[in-house]
Short mmCIF file of N, CA and C in Angstrom, two decimals:
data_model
loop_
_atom_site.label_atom_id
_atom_site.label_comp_id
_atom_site.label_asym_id
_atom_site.label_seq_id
_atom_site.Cartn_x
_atom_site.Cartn_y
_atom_site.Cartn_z
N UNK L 1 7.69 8.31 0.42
CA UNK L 1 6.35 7.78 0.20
C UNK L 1 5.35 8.89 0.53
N UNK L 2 4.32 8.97 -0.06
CA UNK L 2 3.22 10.27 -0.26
C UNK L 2 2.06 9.37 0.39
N UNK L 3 1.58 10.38 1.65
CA UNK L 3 0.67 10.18 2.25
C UNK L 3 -0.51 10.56 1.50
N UNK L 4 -1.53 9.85 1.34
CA UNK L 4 -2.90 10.08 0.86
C UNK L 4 -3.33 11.11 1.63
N UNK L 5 -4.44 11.77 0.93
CA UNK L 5 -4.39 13.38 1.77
C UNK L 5 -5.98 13.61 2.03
N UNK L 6 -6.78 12.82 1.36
CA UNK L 6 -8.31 12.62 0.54
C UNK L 6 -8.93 11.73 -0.35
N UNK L 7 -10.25 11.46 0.01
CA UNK L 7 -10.92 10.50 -1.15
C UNK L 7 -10.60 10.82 -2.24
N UNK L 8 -10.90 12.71 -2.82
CA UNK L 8 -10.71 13.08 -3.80
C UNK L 8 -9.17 12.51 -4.77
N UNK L 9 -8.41 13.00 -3.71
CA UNK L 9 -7.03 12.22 -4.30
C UNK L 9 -6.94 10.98 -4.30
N UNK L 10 -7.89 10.25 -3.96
CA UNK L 10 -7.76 8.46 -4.23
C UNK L 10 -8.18 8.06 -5.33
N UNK L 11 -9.44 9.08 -5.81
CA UNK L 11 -10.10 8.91 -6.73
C UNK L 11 -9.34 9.44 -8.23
N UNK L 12 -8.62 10.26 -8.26
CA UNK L 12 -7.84 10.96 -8.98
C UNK L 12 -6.71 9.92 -9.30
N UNK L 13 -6.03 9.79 -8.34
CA UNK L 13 -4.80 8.44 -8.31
C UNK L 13 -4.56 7.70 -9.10
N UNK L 14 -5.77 6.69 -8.65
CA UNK L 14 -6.61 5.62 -9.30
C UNK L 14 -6.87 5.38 -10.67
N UNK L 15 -7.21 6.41 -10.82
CA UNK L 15 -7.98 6.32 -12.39
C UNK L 15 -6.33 6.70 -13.41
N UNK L 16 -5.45 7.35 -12.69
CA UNK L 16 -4.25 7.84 -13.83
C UNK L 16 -2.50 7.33 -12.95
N UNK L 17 -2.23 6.52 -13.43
CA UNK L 17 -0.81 6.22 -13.19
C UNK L 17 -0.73 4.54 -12.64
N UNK L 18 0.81 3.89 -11.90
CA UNK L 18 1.17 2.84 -11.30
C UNK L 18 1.32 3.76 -9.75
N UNK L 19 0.54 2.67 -9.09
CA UNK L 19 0.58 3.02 -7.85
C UNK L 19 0.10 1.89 -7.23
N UNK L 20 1.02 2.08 -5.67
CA UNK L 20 1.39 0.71 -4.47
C UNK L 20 0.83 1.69 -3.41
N UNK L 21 -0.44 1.06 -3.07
CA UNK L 21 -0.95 1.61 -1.93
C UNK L 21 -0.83 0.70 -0.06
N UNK L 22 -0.28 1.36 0.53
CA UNK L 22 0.26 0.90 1.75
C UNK L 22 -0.66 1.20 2.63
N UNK L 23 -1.96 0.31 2.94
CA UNK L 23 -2.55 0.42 4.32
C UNK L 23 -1.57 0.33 5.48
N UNK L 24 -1.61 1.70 6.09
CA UNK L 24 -1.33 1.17 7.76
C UNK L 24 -1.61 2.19 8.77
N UNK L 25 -0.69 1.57 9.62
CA UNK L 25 -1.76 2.67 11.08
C UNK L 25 -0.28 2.45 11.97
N UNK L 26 -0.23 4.34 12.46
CA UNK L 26 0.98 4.22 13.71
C UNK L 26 0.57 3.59 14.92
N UNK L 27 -0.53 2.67 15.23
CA UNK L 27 -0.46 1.73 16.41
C UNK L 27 0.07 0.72 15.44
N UNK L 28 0.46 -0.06 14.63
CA UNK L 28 0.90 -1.62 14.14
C UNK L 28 1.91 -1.71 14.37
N UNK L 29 2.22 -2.63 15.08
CA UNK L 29 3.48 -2.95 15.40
C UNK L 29 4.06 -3.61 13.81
N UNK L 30 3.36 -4.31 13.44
CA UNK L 30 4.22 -5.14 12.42
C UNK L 30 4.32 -4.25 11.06
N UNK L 31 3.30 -2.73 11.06
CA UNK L 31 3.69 -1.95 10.07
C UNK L 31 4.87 -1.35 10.62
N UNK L 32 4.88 -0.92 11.73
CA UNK L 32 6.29 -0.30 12.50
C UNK L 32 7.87 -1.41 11.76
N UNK L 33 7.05 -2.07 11.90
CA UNK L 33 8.87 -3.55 11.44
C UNK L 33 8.91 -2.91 9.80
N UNK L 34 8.29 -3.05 8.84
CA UNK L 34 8.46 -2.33 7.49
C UNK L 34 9.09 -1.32 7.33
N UNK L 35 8.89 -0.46 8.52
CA UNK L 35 9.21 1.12 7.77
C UNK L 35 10.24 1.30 7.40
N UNK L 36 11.29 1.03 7.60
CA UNK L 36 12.68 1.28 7.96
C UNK L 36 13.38 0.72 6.57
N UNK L 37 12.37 -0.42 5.84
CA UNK L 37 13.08 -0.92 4.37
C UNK L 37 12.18 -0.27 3.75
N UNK L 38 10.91 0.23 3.74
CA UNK L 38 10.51 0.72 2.66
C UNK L 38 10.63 1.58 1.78
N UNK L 39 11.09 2.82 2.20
CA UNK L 39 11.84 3.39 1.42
C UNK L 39 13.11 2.37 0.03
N UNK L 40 13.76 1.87 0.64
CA UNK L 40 14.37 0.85 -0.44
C UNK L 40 14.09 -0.02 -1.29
N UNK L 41 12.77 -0.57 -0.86
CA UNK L 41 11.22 -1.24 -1.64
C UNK L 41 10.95 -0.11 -2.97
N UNK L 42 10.46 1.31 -2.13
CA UNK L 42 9.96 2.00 -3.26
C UNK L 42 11.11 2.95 -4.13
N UNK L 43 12.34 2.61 -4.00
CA UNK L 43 13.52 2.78 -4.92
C UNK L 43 13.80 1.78 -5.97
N UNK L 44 13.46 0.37 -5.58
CA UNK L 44 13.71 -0.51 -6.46
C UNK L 44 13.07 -0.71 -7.71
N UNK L 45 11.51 0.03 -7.00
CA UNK L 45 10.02 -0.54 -8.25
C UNK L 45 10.12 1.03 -8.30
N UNK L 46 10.60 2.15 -9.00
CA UNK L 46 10.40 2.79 -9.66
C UNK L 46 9.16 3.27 -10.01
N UNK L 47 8.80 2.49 -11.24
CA UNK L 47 7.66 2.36 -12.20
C UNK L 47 6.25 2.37 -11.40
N UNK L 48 6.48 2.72 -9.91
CA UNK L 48 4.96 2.40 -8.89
C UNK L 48 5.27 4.04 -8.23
N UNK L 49 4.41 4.37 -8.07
CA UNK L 49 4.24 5.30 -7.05
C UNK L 49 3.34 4.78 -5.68
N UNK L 50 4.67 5.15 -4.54
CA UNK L 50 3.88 4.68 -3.72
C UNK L 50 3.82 5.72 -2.65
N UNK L 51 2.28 4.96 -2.14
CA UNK L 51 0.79 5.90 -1.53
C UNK L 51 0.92 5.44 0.02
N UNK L 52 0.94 5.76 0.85
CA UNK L 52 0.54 5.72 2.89
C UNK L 52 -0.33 5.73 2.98
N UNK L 53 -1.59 4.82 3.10
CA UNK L 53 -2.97 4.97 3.56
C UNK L 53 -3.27 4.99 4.87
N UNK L 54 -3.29 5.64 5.29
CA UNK L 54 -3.56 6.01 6.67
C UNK L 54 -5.15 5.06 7.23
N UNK L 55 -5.31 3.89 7.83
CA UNK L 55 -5.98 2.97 8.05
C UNK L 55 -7.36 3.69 8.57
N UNK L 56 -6.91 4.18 9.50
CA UNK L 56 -7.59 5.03 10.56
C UNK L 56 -8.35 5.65 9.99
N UNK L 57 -7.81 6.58 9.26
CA UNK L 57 -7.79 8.26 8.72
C UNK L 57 -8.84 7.43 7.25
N UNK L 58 -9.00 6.56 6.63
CA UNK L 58 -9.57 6.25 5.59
C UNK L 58 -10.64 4.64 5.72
N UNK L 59 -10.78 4.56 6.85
CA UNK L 59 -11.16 3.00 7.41
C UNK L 59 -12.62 2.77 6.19
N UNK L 60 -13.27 4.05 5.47
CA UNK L 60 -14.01 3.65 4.80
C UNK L 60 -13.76 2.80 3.55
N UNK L 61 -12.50 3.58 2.88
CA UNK L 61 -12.04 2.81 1.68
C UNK L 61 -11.64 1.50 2.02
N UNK L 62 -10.66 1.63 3.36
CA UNK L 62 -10.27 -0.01 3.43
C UNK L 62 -11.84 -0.69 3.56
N UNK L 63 -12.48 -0.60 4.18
CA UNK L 63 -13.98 -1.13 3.73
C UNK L 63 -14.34 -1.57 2.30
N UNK L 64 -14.46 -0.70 1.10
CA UNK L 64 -14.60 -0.30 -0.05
C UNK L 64 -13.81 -1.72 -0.58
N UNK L 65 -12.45 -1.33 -0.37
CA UNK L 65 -11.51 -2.39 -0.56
C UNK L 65 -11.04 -3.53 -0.32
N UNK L 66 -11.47 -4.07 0.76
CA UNK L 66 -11.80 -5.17 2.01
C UNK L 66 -10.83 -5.58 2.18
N UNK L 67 -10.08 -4.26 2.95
CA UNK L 67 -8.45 -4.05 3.65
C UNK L 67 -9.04 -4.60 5.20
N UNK L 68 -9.01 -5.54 5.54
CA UNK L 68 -9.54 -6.22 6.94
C UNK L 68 -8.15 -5.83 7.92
N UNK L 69 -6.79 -6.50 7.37
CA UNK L 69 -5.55 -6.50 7.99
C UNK L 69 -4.53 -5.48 7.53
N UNK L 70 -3.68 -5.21 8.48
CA UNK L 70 -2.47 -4.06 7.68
C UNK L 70 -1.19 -4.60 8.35
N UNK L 71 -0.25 -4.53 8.05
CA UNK L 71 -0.11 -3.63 6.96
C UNK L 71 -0.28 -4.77 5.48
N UNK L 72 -0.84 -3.56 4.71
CA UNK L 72 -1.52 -4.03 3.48
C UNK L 72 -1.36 -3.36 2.30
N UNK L 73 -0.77 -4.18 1.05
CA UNK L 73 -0.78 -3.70 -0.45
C UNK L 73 -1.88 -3.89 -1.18
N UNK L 74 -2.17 -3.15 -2.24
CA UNK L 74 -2.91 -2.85 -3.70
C UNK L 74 -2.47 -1.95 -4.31
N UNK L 75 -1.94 -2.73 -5.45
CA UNK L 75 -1.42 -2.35 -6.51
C UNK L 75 -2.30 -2.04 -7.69
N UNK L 76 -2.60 -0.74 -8.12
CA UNK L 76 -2.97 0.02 -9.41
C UNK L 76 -2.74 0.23 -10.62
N UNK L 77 -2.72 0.28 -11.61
CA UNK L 77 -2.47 1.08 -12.51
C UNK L 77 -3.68 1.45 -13.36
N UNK L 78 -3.97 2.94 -13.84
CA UNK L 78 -4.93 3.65 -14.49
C UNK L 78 -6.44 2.82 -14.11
N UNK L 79 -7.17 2.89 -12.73
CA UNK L 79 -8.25 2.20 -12.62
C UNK L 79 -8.10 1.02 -12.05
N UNK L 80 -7.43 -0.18 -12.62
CA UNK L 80 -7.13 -1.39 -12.70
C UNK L 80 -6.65 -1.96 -11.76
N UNK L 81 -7.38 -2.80 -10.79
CA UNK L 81 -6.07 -3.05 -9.65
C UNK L 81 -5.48 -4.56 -10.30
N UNK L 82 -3.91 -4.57 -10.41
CA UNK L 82 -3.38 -5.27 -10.53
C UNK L 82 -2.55 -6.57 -9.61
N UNK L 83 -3.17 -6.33 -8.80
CA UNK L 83 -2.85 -7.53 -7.54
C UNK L 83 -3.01 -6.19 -6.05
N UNK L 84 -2.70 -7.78 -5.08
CA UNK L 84 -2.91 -7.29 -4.14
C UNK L 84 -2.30 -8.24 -3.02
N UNK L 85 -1.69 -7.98 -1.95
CA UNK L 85 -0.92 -8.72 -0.62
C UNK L 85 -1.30 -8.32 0.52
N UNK L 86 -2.66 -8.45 0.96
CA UNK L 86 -3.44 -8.59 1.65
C UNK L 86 -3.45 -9.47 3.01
N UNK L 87 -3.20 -9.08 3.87
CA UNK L 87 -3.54 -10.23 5.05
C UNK L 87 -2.74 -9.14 6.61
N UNK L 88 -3.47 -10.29 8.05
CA UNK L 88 -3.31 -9.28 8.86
C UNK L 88 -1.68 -9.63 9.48
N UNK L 89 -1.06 -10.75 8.58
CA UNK L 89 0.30 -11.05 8.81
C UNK L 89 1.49 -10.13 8.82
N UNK L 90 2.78 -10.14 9.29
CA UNK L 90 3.37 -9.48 9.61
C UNK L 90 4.51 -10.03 7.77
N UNK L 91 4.89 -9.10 7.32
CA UNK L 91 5.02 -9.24 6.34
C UNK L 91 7.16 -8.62 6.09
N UNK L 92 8.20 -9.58 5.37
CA UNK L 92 9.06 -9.51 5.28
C UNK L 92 9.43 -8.29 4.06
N UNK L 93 10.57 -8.14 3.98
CA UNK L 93 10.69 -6.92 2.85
C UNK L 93 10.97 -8.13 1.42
N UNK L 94 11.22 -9.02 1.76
CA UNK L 94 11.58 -10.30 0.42
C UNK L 94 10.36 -10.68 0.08
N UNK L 95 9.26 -10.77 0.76
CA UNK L 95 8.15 -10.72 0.33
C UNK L 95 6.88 -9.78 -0.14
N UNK L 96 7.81 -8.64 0.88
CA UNK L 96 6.73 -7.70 -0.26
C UNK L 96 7.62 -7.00 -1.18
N UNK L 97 8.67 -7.29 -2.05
CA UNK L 97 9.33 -7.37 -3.28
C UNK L 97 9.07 -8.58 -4.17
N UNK L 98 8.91 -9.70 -3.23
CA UNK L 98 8.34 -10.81 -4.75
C UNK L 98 6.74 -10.28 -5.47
N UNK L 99 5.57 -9.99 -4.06
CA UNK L 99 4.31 -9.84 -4.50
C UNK L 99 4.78 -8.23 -5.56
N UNK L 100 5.29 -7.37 -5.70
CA UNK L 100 5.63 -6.15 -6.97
C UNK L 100 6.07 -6.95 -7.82
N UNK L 101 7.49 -7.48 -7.92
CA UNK L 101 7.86 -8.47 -9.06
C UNK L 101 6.90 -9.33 -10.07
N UNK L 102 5.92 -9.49 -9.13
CA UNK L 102 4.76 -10.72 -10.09
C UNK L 102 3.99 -9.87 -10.40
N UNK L 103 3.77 -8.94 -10.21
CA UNK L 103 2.40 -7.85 -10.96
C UNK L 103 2.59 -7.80 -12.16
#
């Protein structure tokens, strides 16, 4: 998974490809419980490129975006956000494979 590096590169991102953007932050405990399947998440969906938003490091966009809770999805493609799994809940790997499946 490719850590976001800059606005510039968000902005770039955004506008060209499928992309699964992952709010989180190394204090979350309940992003800490994810890590370990995600990699196998972003083997399955291919067709997404997926992004590490560093919560902290970008707290404006999650603003922008009204990323309140993490860990947190939004899903892209060319501009377009195509859903989103949003909330400050602690989130299963079966569930954040159904919310990709339904996009």
């Amino acid at each position: 998974m490719r850590k976001l590096a800059s606005m510039e590169e968000y902005e770039q991102l955004k506008e060209n490809g499928k992309y699964i953007l992952m709010f989180s932050a190394q204090w979350c405990g309940d992003c800490r419980f994810i890590e370990p399947f995600m990699p196998e998440v972003a083997d399955k969906y291919k067709e997404f490129t997926f992004i590490y938003v560093d919560r902290d490091a970008f707290i404006d966009l999650c603003v922008a975006l009204d990323i309140f809770g993490i860990p947190s999805f939004v899903a892209i493609e060319n501009g377009k956000e195509l859903g989103r799994f949003v909330s400050k809940d602690r989130k299963t790997q079966d569930e954040i494979e159904q919310f990709i499946a339904a996009l």
